[in-house]
XYZ file of C-alpha atoms in Angstrom:
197
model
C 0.000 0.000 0.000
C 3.021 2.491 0.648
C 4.393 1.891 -2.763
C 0.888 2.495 -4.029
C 0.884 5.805 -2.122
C 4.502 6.434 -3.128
C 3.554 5.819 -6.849
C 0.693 8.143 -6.655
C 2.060 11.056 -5.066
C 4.940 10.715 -7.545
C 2.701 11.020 -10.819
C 0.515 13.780 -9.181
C 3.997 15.984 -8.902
C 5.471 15.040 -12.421
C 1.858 15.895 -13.642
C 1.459 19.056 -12.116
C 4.825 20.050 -13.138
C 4.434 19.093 -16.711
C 1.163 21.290 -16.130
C 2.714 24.317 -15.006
C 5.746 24.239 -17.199
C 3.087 24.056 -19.923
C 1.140 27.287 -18.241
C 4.854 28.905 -18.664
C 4.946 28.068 -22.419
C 1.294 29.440 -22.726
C 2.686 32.739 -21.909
C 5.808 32.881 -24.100
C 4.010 31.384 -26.917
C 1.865 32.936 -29.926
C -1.097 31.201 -31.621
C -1.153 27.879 -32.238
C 1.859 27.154 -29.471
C 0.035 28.710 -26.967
C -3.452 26.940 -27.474
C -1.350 23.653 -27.395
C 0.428 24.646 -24.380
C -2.770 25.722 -22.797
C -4.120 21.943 -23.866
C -1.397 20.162 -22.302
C -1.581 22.417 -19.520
C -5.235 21.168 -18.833
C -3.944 17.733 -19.418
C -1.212 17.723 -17.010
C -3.385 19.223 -14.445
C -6.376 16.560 -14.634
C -3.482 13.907 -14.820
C -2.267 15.122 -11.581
C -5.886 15.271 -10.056
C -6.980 11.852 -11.177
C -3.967 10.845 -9.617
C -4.271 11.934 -6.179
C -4.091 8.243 -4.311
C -7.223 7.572 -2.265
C -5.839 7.941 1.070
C -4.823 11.584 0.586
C -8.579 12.411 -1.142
C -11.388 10.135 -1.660
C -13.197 12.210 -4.451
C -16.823 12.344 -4.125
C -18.934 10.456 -6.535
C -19.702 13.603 -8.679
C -16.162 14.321 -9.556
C -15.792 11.870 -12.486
C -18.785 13.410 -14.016
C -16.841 16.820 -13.991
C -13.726 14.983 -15.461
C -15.724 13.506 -18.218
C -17.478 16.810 -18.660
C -14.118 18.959 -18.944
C -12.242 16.473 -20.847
C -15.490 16.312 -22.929
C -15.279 19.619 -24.015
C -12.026 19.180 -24.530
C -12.205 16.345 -26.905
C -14.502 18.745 -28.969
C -11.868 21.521 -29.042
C -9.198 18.864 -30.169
C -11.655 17.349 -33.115
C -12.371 20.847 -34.343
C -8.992 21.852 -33.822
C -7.723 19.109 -36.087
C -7.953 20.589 -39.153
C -5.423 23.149 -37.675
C -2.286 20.246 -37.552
C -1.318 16.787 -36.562
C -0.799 17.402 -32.986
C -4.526 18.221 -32.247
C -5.054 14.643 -32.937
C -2.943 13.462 -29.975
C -4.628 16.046 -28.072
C -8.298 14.468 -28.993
C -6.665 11.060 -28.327
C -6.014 11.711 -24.433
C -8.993 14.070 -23.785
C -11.038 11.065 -25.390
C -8.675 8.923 -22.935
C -9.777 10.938 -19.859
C -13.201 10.768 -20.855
C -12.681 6.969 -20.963
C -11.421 6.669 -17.592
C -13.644 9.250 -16.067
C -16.275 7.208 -17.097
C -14.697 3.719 -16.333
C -14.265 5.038 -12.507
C -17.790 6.450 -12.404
C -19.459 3.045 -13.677
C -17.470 0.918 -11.035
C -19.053 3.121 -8.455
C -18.298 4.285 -4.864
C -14.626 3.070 -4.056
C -13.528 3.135 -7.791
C -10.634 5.748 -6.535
C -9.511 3.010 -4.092
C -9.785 0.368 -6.675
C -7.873 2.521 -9.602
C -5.057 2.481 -7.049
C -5.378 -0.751 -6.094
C -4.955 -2.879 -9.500
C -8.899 -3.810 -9.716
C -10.387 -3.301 -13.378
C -12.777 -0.748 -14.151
C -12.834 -0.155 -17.899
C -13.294 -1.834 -21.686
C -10.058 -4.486 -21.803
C -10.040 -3.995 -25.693
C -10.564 -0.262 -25.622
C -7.815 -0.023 -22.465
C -5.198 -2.097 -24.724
C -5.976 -0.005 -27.617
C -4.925 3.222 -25.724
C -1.845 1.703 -23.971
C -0.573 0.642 -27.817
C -1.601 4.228 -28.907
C 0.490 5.469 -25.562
C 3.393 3.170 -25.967
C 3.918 3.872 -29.594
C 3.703 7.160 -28.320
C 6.432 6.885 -25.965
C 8.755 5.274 -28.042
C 8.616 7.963 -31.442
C 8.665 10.588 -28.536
C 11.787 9.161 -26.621
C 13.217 8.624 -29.926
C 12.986 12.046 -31.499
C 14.547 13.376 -27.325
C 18.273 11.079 -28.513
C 20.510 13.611 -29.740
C 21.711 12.936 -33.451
C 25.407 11.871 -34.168
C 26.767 14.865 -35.449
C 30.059 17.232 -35.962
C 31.916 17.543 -33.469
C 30.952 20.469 -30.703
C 32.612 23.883 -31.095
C 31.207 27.789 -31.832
C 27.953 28.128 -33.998
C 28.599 30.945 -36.520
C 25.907 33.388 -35.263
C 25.169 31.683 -31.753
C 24.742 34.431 -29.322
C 27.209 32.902 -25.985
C 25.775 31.735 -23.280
C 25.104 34.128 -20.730
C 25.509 37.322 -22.708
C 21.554 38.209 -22.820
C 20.438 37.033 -26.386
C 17.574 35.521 -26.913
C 14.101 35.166 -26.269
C 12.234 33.688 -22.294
C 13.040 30.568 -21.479
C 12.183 27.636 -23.082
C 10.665 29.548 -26.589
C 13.847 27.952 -28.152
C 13.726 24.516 -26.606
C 11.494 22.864 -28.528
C 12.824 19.445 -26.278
C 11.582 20.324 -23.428
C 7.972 20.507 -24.885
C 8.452 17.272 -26.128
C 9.722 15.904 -22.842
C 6.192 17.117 -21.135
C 4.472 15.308 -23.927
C 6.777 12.377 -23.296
C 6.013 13.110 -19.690
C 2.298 12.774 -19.488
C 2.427 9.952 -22.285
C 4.299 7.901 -19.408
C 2.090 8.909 -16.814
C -0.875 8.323 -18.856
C 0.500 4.232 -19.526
C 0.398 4.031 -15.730
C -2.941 5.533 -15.764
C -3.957 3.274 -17.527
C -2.871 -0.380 -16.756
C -3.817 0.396 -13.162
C -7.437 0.897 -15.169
């Protein structure tokens, strides 16, 4: 049961991290950046909700309707927002995810926090195998694109602006990795989601 706990408490702070790092990006980005920051933002936050282990808060029964709800409207924002680029579609695959598991938990009724945590099934086995394939393929392109390239050996960029000298723009606007390690992030946390589902 500590482990459990452990586990728990360990996915709600790399989910609310993710979150917040993703609020930060919201700000320094324009457009299209900032609408996917402010989706992963939402994501990262309900990850990190969901996640809270049952001794710390037993949600009332209510609470998976407002998951499903928000993630819901969510899921419509991401199918609309598809025509807009490729990413949306990952975005309308885990609010469609939430939804799922929002709903799984609310059909196994009172105690289906304490059961998420504890291993007992709540949800669709096709429909949860589907998702974890979707999630691990996920992963795995993810992680992949994160390994540096073999390339020239390191020395000055013609151009680069040294480090420490002022130049550029707030942090993380050119560190397109660390977005990708968020996504990468919550893709994990999403896989533990859901094979405790």
């Amino acid at each position: 049961m500590h482990g459990a706990a452990l586990s728990g408490w360990l996915m709600v702070a790399l989910c609310a991290a993710t979150g917040a790092y993703c609020l930060l990006r919201m700000r320094e980005g324009t457009g299209i950046e900032r609408r996917a920051a402010g989706g992963e933002a939402v994501m990262g936050f309900g990850m990190a909700a969901m996640a809270l282990p049952a001794a710390a808060l037993t949600p009332p029964e209510w609470s998976w309707t407002v998951y499903a709800a928000v993630f819901g409207t969510a899921a419509l924002h991401g199918l609309f927002a598809i025509r807009r680029g490729g990413h949306h579609l990952h975005h309308l695959v885990g609010s469609l995810a939430m939804v799922y598991m929002a709903v799984a938990m609310a059909a196994a009724g009172p105690g289906a926090h304490t059961a998420h945590h504890g291993g007992t099934t709540a949800g669709v086995p096709v429909l949860t195998g589907s998702l974890l394939l979707y999630y691990g393929v996920y992963v795995l392109h993810t992680g992949a694109r994160l390994v540096p390239a073999p390339g020239p050996a390191p020395g000055p960029v013609p151009g680069a602006v040294p480090a420490g000298t002022g130049g550029g723009g707030p942090a993380g606007s050119a560190r397109p990795e660390l977005a990708r390690v968020c996504r990468l992030s919550m893709a994990l946390a999403m896989v533990a989601m859901l094979v405790t589902l």
